[in-house]
Short mmCIF file of C-alpha atoms in Angstrom, two decimals:
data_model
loop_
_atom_site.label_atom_id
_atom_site.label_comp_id
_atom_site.label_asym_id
_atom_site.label_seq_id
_atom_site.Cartn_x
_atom_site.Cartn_y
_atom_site.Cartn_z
CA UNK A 1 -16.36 -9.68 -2.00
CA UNK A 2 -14.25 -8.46 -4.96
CA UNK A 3 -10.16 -8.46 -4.59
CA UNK A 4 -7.83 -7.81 -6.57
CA UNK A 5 -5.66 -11.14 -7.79
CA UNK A 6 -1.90 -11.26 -8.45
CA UNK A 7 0.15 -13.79 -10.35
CA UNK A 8 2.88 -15.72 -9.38
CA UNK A 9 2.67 -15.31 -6.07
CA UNK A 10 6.31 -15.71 -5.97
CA UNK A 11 8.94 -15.64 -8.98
CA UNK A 12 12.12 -16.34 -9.23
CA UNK A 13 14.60 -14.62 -11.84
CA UNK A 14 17.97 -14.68 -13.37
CA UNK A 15 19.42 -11.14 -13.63
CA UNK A 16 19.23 -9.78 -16.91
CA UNK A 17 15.64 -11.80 -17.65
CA UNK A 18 12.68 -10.01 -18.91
CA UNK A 19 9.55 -10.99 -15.98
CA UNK A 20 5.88 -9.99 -16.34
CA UNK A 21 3.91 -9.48 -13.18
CA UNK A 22 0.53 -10.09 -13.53
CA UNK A 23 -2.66 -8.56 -11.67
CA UNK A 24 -6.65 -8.57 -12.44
CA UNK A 25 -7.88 -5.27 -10.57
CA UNK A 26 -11.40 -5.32 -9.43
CA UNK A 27 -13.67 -5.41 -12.50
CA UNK A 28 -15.43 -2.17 -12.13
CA UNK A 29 -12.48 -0.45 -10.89
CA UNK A 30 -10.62 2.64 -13.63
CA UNK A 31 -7.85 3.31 -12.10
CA UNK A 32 -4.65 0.69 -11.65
CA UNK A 33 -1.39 1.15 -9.67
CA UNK A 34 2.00 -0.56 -9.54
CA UNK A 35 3.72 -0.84 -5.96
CA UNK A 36 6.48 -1.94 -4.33
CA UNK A 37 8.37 -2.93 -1.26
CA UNK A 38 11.74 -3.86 -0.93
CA UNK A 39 12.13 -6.06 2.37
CA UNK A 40 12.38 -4.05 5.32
CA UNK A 41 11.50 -1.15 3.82
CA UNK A 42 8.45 0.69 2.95
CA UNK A 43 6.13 0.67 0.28
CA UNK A 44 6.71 2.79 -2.62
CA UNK A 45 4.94 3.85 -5.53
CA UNK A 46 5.39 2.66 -8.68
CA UNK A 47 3.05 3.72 -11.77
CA UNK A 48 -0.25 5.00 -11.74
CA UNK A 49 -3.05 3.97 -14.75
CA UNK A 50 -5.97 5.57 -16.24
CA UNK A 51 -8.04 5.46 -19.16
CA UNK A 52 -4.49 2.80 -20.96
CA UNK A 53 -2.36 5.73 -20.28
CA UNK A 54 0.41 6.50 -17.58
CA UNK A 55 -1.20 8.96 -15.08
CA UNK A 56 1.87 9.67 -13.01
CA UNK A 57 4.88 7.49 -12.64
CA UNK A 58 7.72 7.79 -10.03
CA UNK A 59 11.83 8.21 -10.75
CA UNK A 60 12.10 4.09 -9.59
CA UNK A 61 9.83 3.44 -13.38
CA UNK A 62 12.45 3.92 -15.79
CA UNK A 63 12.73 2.71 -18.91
CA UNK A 64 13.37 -1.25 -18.10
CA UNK A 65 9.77 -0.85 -16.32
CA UNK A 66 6.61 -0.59 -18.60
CA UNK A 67 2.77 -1.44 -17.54
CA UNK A 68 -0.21 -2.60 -19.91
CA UNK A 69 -3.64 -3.31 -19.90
CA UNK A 70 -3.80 -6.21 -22.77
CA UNK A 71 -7.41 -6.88 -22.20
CA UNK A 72 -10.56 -6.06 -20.20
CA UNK A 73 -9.36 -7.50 -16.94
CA UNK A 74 -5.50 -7.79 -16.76
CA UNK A 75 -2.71 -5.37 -15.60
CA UNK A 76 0.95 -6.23 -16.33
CA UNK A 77 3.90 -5.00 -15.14
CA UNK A 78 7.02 -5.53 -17.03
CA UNK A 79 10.61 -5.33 -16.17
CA UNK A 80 12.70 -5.36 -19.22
CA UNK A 81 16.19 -6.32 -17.80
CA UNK A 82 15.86 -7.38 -13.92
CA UNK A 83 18.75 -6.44 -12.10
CA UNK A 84 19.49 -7.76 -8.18
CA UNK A 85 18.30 -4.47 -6.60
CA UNK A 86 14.93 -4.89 -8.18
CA UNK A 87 14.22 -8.03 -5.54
CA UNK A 88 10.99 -7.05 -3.92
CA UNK A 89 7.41 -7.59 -3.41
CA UNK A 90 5.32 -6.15 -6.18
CA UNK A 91 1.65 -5.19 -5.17
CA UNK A 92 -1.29 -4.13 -7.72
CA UNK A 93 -3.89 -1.77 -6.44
CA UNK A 94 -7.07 -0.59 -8.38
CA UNK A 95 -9.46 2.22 -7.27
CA UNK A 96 -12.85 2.67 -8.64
CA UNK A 97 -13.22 6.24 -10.20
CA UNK A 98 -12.29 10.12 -9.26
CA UNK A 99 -13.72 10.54 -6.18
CA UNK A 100 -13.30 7.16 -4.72
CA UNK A 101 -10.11 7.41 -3.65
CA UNK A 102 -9.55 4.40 -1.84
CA UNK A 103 -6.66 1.85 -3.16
CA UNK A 104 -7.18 -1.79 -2.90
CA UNK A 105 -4.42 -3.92 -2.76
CA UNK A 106 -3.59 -7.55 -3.88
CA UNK A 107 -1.86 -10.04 -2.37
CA UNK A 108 1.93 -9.37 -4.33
CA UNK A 109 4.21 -11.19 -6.14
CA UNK A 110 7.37 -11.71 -4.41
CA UNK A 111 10.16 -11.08 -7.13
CA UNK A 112 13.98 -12.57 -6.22
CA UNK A 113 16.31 -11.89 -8.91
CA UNK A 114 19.36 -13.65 -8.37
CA UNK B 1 8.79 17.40 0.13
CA UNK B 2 5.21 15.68 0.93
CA UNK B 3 5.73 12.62 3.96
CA UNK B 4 4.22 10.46 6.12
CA UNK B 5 6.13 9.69 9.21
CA UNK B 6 5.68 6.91 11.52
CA UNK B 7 7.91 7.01 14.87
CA UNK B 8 7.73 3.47 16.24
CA UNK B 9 9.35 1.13 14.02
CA UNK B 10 8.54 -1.68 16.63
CA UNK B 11 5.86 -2.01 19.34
CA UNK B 12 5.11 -5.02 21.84
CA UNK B 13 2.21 -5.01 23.98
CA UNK B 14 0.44 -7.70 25.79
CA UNK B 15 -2.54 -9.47 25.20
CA UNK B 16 -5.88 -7.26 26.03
CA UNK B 17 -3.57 -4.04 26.25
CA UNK B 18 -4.73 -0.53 24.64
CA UNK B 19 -2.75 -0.04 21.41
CA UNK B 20 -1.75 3.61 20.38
CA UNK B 21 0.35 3.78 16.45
CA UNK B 22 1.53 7.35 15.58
CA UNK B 23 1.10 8.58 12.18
CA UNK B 24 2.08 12.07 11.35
CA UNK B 25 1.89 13.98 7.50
CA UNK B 26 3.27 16.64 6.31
CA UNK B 27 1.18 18.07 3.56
CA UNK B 28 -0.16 21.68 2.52
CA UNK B 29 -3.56 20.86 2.65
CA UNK B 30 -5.96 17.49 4.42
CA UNK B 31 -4.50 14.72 2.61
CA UNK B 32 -6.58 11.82 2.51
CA UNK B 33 -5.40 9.38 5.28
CA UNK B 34 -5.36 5.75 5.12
CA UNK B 35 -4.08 2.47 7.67
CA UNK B 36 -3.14 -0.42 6.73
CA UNK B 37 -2.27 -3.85 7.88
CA UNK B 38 -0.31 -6.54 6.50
CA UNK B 39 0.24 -9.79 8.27
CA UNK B 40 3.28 -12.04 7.33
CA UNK B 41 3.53 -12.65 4.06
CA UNK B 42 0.26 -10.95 2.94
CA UNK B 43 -1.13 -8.19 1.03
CA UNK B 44 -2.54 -4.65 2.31
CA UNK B 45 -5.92 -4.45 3.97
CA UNK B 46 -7.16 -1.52 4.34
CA UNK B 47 -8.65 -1.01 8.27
CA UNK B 48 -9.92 2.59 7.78
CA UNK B 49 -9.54 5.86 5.93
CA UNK B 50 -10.44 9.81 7.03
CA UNK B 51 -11.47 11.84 3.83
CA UNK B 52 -13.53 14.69 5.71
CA UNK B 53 -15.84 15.12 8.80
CA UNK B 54 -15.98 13.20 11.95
CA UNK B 55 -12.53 13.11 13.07
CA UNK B 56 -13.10 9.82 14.54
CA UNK B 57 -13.10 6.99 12.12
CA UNK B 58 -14.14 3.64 12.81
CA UNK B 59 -12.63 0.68 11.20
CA UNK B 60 -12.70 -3.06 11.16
CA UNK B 61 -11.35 -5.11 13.70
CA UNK B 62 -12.19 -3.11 16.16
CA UNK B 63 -9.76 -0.35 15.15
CA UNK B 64 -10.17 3.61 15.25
CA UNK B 65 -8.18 6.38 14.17
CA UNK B 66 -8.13 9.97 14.98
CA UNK B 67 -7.63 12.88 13.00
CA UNK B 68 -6.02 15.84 14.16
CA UNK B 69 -5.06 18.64 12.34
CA UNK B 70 -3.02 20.79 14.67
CA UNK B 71 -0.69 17.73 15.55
CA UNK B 72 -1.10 16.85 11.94
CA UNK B 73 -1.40 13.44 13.56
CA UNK B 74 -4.04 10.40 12.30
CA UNK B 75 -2.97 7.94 15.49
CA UNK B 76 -4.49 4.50 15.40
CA UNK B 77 -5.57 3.17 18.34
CA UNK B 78 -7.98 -0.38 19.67
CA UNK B 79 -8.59 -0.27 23.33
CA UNK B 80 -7.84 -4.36 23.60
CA UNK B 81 -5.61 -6.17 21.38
CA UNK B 82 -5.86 -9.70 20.29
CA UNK B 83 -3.04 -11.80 19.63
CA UNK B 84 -3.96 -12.02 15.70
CA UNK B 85 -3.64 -8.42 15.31
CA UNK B 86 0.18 -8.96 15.42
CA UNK B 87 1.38 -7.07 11.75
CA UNK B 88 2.90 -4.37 10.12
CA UNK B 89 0.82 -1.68 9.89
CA UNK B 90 1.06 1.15 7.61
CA UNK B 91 -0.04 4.68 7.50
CA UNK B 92 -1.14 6.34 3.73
CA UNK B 93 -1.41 9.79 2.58
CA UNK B 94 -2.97 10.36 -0.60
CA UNK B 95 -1.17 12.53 -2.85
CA UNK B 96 -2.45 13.75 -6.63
CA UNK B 97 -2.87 9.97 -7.92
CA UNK B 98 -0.72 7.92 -5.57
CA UNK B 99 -0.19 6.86 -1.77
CA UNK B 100 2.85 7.53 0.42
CA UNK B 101 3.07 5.11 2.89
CA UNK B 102 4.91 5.75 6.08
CA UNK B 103 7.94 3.48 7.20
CA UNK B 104 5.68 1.05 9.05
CA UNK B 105 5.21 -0.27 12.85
CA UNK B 106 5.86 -3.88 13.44
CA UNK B 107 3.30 -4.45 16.16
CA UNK B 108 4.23 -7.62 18.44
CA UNK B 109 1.54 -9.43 20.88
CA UNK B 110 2.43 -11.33 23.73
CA UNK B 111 -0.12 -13.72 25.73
#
């Protein structure tokens, strides 16, 4: 069955360093989202991605956050400048197309910025 | 503001008990209405969703939910829990382009 894949599974960050999360959506799947979950807490939206454009993004993706699709199968998310609060796990999702709205989710990346 | 509360932050039950989770939205209209489960140190799976129609969904691991729009409620519930259903699971709403996830139950199993 198809799943979504996420690399590093875990990654492990000065503060101030530049880190690029990594995620291959489903391969038939348009639409690509950015969450994340700060331990103990609850999951929170991110960025939402459609046709290599920014659908809808949320006040946490400021300007040290920015998301790209460099090829036919990848989705990156970067943080520019990592600070301590942005410790958390990072989850890709990918939906198929309008209509179909169910996420899928891969496995994270657990980010520590120390 | 558009939410998706979740009362019990922590539930134990025993082995072979019923299992009841609360999930309540507050939306203008149906939102679409997900649960999911993560298990230590995994991902999300998704266990079911309610879009429209049968207010009685039907999900995997033996799992159901139930929609109800006057308690604006979508409770999960499995009549006989196993010890490997021990997780967090999560309630979704779907909202223009996004989820909003609820706050989470951390559901314990004892033998």
């Amino acid at each position: 069955e198809p799943e979504v894949t996420q690399t590093p599974s875990h990654q492990v960050t000065q503060m101030g360093q530049e880190v690029i999360l990594r995620c291959v959506p489903i391969s038939n799947h348009l639409y690509f989202y950015w969450y994340r979950q700060i331990l103990g807490q609850k999951v929170e939206f991110l960025v939402s991605f459609y046709n290599n454009e920014i659908s809808e993004k949320s006040e946490i993706f400021d300007d040290q956050f920015s998301v790209e699709r460099p090829d036919g199968s990848n989705f990156t998310l970067k943080i520019r400048s990592t600070k301590l609060e942005d410790s958390a796990m990072y989850f890709c999702a990918s939906r198929l197309a309008l209509g179909q709205e169910t996420q899928y989710f891969g496995p994270g990346t657990r980010l520590l910025v120390l | 503001a558009q939410s998706v509360t979740q009362p019990d932050i922590h539930i134990t039950v025993s082995e072979g008990a019923s299992l009841e989770l609360r999930c309540n939205y507050s939306y203008g209209a149906t939102p679409y209405l997900f649960w999911y489960v993560q298990s230590p140190g995994q991902g999300l799976q998704l266990l079911l969703k309610y879009f429209s129609g049968d207010t009685l969904v039907q999900g995997i691991k033996g799992f159901e939910a139930e929609f109800k729009r006057s308690q604006s409620s979508f409770n999960l519930r499995k009549p006989s829990v196993h010890w490997s259903d021990a997780a967090e699971y999560f309630c979704a709403a779907h909202n223009t382009d996004k989820l909003i996830f609820g706050t989470g139950t951390r559901l314990q199993v004892f033998p």
